[in-house]
Coordinates of C-alpha atoms in Angstrom, one line a residue:
X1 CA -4.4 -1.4 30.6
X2 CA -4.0 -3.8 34.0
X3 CA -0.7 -2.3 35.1
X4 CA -2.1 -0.5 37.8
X5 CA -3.8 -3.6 39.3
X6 CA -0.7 -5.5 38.8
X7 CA 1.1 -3.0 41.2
X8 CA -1.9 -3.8 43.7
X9 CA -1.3 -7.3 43.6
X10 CA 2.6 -7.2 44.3
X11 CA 3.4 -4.0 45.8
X12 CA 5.3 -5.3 48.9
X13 CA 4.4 -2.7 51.5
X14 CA 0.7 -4.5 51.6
X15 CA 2.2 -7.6 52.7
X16 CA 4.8 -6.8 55.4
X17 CA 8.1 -6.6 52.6
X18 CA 7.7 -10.3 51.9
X19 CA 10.3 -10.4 49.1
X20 CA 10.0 -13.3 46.4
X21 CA 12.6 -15.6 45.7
X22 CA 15.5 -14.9 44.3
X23 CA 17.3 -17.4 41.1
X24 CA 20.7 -18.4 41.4
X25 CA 23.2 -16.8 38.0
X26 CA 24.9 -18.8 36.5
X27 CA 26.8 -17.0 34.1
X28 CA 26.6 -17.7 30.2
X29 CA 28.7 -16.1 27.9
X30 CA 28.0 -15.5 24.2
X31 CA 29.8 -13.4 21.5
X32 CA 27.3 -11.8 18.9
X33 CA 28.8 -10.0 16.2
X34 CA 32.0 -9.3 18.2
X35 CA 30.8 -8.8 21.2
X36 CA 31.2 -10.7 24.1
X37 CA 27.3 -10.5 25.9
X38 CA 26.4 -11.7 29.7
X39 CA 23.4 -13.7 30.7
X40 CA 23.6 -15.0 33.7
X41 CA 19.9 -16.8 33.8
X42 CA 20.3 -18.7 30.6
X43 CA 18.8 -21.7 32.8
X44 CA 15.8 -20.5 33.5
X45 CA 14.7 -20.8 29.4
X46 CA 14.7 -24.3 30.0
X47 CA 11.5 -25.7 31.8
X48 CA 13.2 -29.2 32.5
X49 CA 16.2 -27.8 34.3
X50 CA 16.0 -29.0 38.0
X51 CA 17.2 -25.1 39.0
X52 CA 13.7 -23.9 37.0
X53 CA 11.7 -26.4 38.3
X54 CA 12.2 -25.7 41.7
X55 CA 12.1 -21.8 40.9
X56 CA 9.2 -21.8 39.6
X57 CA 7.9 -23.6 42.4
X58 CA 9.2 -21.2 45.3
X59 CA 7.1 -18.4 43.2
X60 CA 4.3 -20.3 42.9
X61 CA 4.3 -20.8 46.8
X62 CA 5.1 -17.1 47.2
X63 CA 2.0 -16.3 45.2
X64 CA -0.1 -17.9 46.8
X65 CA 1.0 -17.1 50.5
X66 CA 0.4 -13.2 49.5
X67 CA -3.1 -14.0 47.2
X68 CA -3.8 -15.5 50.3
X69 CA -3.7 -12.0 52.6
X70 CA -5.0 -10.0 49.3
X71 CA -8.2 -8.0 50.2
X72 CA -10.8 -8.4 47.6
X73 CA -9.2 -10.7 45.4
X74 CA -11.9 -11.8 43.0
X75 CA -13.2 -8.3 42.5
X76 CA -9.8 -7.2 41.2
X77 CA -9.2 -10.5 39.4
X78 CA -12.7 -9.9 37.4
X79 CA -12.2 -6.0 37.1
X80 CA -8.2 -7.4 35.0
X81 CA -10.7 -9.9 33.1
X82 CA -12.9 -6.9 31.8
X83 CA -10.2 -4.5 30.9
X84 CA -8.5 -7.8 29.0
X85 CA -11.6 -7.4 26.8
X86 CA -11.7 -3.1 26.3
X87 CA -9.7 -1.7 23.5
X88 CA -9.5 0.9 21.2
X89 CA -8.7 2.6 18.0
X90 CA -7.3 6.3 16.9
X91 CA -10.1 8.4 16.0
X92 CA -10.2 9.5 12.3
X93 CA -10.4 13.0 10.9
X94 CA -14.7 13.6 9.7
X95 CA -13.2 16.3 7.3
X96 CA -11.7 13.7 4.5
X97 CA -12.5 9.8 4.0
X98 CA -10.0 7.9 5.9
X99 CA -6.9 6.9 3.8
X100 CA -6.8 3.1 3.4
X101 CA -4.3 1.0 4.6
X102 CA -2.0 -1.1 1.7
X103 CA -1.0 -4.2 3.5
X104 CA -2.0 -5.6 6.9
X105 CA 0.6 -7.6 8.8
X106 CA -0.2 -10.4 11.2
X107 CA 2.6 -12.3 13.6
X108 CA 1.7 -16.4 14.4
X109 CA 3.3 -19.2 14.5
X110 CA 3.3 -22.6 12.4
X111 CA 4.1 -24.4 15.3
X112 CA 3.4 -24.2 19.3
X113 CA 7.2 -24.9 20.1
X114 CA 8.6 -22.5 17.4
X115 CA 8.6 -18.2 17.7
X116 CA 6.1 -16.4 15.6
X117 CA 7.0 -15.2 11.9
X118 CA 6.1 -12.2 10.2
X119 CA 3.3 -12.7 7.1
X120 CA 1.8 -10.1 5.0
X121 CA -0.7 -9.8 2.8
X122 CA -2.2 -6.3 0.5
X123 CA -5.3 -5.3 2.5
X124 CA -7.7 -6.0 -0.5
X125 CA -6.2 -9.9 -1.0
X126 CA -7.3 -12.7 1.2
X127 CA -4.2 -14.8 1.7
X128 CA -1.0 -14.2 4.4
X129 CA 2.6 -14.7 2.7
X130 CA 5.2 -15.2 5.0
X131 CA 7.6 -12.1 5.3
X132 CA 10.1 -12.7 7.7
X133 CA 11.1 -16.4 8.9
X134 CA 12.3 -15.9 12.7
X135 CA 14.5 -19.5 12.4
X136 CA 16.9 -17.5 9.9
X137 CA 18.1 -15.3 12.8
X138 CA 19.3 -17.4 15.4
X139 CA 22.7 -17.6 16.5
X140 CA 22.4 -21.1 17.7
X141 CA 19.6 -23.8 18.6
X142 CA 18.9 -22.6 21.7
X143 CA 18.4 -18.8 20.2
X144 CA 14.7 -17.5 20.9
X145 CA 14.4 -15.2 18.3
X146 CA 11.4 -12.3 19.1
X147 CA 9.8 -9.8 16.2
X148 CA 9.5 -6.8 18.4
X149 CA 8.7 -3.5 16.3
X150 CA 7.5 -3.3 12.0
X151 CA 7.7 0.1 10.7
X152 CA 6.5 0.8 7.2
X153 CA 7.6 3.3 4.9
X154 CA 5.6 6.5 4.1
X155 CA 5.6 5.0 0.3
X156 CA 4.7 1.5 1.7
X157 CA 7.7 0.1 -0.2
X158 CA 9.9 -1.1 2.6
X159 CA 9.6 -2.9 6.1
X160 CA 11.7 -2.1 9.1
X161 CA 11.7 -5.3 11.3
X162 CA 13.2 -5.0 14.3
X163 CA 14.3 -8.6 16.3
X164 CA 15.7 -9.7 19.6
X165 CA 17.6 -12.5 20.8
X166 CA 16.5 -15.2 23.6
X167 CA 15.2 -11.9 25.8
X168 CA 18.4 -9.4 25.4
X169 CA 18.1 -5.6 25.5
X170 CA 20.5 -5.3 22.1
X171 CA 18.9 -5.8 19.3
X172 CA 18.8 -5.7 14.8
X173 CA 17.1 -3.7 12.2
X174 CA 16.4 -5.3 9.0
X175 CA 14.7 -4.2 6.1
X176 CA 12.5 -5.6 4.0
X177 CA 11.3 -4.6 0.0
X178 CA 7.4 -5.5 0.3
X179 CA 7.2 -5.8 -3.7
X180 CA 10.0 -8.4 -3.9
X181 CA 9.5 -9.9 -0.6
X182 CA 13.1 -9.6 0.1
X183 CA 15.5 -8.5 2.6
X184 CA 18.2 -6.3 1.8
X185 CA 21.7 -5.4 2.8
X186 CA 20.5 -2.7 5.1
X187 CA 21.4 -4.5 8.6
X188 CA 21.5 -2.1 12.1
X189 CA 23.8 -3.8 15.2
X190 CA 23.5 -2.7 18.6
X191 CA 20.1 -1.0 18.9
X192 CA 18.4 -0.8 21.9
X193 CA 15.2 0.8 21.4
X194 CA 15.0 -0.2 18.0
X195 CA 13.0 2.0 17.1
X196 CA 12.4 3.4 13.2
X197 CA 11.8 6.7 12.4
X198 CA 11.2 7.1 8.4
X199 CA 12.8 10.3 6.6
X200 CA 13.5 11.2 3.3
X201 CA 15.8 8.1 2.0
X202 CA 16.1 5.9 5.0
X203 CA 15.4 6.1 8.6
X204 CA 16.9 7.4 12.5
X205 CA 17.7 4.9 14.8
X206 CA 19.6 4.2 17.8
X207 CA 22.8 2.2 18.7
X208 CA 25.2 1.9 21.8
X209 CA 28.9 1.1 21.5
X210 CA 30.4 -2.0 23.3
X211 CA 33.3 -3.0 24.3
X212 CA 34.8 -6.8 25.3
X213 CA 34.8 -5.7 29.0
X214 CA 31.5 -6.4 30.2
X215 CA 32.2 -3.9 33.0
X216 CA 32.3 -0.9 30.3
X217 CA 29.3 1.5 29.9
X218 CA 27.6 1.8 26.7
X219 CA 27.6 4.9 24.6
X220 CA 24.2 5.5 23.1
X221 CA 23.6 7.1 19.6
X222 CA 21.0 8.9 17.4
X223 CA 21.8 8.1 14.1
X224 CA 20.9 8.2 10.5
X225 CA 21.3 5.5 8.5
X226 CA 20.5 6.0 4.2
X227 CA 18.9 2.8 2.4
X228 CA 22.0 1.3 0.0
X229 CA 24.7 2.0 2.1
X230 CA 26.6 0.4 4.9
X231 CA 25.9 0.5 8.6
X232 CA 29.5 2.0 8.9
X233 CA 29.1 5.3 7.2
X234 CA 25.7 6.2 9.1
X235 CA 25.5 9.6 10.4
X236 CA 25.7 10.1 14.0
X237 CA 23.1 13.1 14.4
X238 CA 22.9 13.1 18.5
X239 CA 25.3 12.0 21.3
X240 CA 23.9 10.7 24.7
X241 CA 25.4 13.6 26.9
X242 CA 25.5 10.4 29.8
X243 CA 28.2 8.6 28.8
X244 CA 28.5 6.3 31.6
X245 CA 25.4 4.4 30.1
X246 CA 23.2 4.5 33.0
X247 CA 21.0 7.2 31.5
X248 CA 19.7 6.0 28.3
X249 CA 17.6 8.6 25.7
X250 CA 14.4 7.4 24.3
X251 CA 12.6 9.2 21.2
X252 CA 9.7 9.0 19.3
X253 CA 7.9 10.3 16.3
X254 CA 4.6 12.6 16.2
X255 CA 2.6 13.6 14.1
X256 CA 4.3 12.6 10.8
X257 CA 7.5 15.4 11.2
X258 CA 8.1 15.9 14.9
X259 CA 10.8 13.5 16.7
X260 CA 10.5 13.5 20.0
X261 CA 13.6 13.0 22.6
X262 CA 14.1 12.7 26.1
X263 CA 17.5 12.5 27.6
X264 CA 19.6 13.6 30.9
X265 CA 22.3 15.9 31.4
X266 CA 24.3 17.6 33.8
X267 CA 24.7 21.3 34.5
X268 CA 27.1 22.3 37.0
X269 CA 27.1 19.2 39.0
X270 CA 23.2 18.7 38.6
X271 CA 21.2 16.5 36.9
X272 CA 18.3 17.7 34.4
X273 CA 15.5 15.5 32.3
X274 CA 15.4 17.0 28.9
X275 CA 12.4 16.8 26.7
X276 CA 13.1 18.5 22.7
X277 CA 11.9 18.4 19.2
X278 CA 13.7 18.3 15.9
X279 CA 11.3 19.1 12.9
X280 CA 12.0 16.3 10.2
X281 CA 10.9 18.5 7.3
X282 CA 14.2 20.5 7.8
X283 CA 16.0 17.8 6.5
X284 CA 19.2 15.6 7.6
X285 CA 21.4 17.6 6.7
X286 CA 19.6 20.8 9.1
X287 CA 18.7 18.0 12.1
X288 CA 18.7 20.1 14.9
X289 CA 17.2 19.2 18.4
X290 CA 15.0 22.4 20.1
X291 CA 14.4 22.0 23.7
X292 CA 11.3 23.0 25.2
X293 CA 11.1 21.0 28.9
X294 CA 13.5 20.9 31.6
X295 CA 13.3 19.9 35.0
X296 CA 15.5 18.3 37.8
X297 CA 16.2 14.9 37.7
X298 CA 13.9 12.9 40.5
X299 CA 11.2 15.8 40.0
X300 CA 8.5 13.1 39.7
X301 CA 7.0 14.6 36.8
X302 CA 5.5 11.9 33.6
X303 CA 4.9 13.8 30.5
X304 CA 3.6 12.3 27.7
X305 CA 3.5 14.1 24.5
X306 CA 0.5 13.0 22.0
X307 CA -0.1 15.4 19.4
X308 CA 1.2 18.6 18.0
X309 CA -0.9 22.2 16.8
X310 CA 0.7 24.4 15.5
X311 CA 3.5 25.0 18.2
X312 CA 1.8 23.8 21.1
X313 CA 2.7 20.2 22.1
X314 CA -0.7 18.6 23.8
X315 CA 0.4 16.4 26.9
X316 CA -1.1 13.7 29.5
X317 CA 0.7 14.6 32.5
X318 CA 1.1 13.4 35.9
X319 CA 2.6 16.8 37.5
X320 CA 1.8 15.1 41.5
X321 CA -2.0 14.1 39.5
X322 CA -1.8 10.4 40.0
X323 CA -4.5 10.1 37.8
X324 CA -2.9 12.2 35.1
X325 CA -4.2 15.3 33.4
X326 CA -4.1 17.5 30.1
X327 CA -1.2 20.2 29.5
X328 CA 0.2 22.2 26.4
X329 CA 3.6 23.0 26.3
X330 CA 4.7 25.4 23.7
X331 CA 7.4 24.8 21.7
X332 CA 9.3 28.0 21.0
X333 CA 9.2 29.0 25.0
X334 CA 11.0 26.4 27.8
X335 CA 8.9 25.4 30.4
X336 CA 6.0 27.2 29.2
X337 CA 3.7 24.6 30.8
X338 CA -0.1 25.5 30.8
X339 CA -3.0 23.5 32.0
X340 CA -5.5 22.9 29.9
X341 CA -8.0 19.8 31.3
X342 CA -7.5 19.3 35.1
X343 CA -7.4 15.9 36.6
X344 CA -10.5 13.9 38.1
X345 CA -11.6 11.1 40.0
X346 CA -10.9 8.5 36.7
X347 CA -8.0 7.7 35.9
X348 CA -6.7 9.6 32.1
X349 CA -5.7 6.4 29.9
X350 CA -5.1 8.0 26.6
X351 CA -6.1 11.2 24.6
X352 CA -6.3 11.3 21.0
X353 CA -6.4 14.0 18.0
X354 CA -10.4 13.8 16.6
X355 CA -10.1 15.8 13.7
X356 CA -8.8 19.4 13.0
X357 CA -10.2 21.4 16.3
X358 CA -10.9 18.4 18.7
X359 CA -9.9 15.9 20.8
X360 CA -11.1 13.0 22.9
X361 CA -9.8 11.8 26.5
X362 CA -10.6 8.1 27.6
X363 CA -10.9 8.0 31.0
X364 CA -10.9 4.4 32.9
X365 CA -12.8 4.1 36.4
X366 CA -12.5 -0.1 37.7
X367 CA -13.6 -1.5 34.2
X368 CA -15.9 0.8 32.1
X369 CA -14.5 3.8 30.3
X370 CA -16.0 7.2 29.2
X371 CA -14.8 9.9 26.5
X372 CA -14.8 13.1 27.1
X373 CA -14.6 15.3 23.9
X374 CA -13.0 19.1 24.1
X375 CA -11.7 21.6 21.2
X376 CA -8.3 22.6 21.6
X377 CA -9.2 25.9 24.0
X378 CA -10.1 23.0 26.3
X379 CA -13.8 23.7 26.4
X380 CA -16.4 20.4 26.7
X381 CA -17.9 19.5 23.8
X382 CA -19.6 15.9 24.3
X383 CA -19.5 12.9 27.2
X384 CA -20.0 9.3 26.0
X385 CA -20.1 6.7 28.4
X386 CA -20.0 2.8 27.6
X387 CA -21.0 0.2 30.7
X388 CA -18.2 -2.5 32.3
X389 CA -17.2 -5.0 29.9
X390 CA -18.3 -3.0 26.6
X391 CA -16.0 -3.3 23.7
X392 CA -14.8 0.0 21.9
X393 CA -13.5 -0.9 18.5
X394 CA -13.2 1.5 15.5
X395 CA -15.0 4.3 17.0
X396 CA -15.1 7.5 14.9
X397 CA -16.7 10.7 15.2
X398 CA -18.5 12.6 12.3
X399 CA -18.6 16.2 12.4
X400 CA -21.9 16.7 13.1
X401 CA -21.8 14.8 16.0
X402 CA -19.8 17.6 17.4
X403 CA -22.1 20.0 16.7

């Protein structure tokens, strides 16, 4: 939610290119499962080395020396400390009582100096049990093993937990059986988003193929891996078209049976951003990815699919809108891009799906938000505005508030 301030406070060009100071590698080799992995800033995870010490100090002084030419300082520092405190929850449909949820998950730690474990609990009990034990992982002493994603099940049975090592981009899927409480064989190498995307009998995923030359590009993967069986007879569904490595695919999940994928590829020399959609309900074996957005690479253009109706894809979108705005793309035609809310003076933080025919857009100006409510021909419906500092937690529309 502070990002944007964040750039304010650092962005170079306000402070004559002052550039902060630079750490000294030092090269650390380590070889996890098989492969041989690089950091070169092991050092710095270790707050009594001399070379940290006196890093940390150079930053502190660079800081300082910029805080000290920053315009308005306090204002933007109490304007971070409000936003710190706003947050808030999906809207729920009014048509049908919201679903409830079977098990709430929480991440702390026992101890200050060891990394947080996993607990669990069914959301009607009171106590946490421990689910995953972050100790277990680590390839040595020094490891800092990190929880980074869960992903439950549609049928709440199983728990992917996704972990990383001491700050690496590679990282393991594991899965957990919530009625046992224990982990099964089901173990995913080499993922780097790491990322679980439920279907059917197991779940997609990605992975990257390495080599012992440190130098090699990584090949990245969609695959599909099925729950019993081993990592080595997944199905590889999509191939990065960049394999060099330096153009990595994400993808994501919407709306229960849409994946979502971005990737690059070139045509005739010339690069092109790729967004498509492969409907899940088509099953594995009919996995097909439908393109419906292309554009040039460097184009500028941030779109952010957030929910589908029927085929129309609704969008926030920075199309040279800095402060983002709403567009529908439609998912049979390419680059049938239509705008639907324009952009304003606030800044667009998040839209969400209110119910069959309606959706709301939370709009941010300095540190108090307001909604703006629309039906899906893009027509205002309702304004709500809430004051600097105000807390919005588990709001939810009724139908007749639409009315």
């Amino acid at each position: 939610g502070s990002s944007i301030f964040l750039f304010i406070l650092w962005n170079p060009f306000l402070y004559g290119q002052a550039s902060a100071p630079l750490a000294e590698p030092d090269p650390v080799y380590d070889t996890l499962h098989g492969n041989v992995v690089l950091d070169q800033f092991r050092y710095l995870e270790n707050n009594e080395d001399p070379r940290t010490i006196e890093w940390i100090k150079n930053q502190n002084q660079h800081f300082n020396k910029l805080n000290r030419k920053l315009v308005r300082s306090e204002e933007i520092k109490n304007q971070i400390k409000n936003l710190s405190r706003i947050r808030y929850s999906k809207f729920g449909d009014w048509d049908i009582e919201k679903e409830e949820k079977t098990y709430d998950f929480r991440i702390r730690s026992s101890r200050e100096d060891r990394a947080p474990d996993l607990y669990f609990k069914k959301t009607k009990e009171t106590d946490y049990i421990r689910l995953v034990r972050s100790r277990e992982f680590r390839n040595s002493p020094e490891d800092q093993v990190l929880i980074k994603r869960i992903k439950l099940s549609p049928d709440d049975k199983y728990l992917a937990v996704s972990i990383s090592h001491s700050g690496q981009d590679l990282k393991e899927i594991y899965v957990y059986d919530l009625t046992t409480r224990k982990r099964l064989d089901d173990v995913i190498d080499n993922t780097l988003q790491a990322r679980v995307i439920w279907d059917d009998n197991g779940f997609y995923y990605d992975a990257v193929q390495l080599t012992n030359d440190l130098s090699a590009r990584r090949n990245q993967t969609l695959n599909y891996h099925t729950l019993g069986q081993s990592g080595g007879s997944d199905r590889v569904i999509f191939n990065n078209p960049d394999t060099t490595g330096s153009r990595n695919f994400t993808y994501s999940q919407l709306d229960e049976t849409e994946l979502i994928i971005n990737y690059s590829k070139q045509v005739r020399g010339k690069w092109y951003e790729i967004m498509g959609f492969s409907d899940l309900g088509n099953g594995i074996d009919n996995f097909l990815i439908k393109d419906f957005l292309v554009v040039p690479e460097g184009s500028g253009y941030e779109i952010h699919p957030q929910f589908i109706s029927g085929d129309t894809i609704v969008c926030k979108a920075n199309v040279n809108t800095p402060n983002y705005k709403v567009v529908t793309l439609d998912l049979n035609n390419r680059n049938a891009l239509t705008n639907l809310i324009p952009e304003t003076d606030q800044l667009l933080t998040d839209i969400n799906r209110l119910g069959k025919n309606h959706f709301a857009c939370f709009y941010r100006q300095q540190a108090a938000y307001t909604v703006l409510i629309f039906d899906y021909a893009g027509n205002f419906v309702k304004k709500l505005e809430f004051p600097p500092g105000s807390t919005i937690n588990g709001f939810r529309a009724k139908k007749e508030d639409l009315e």
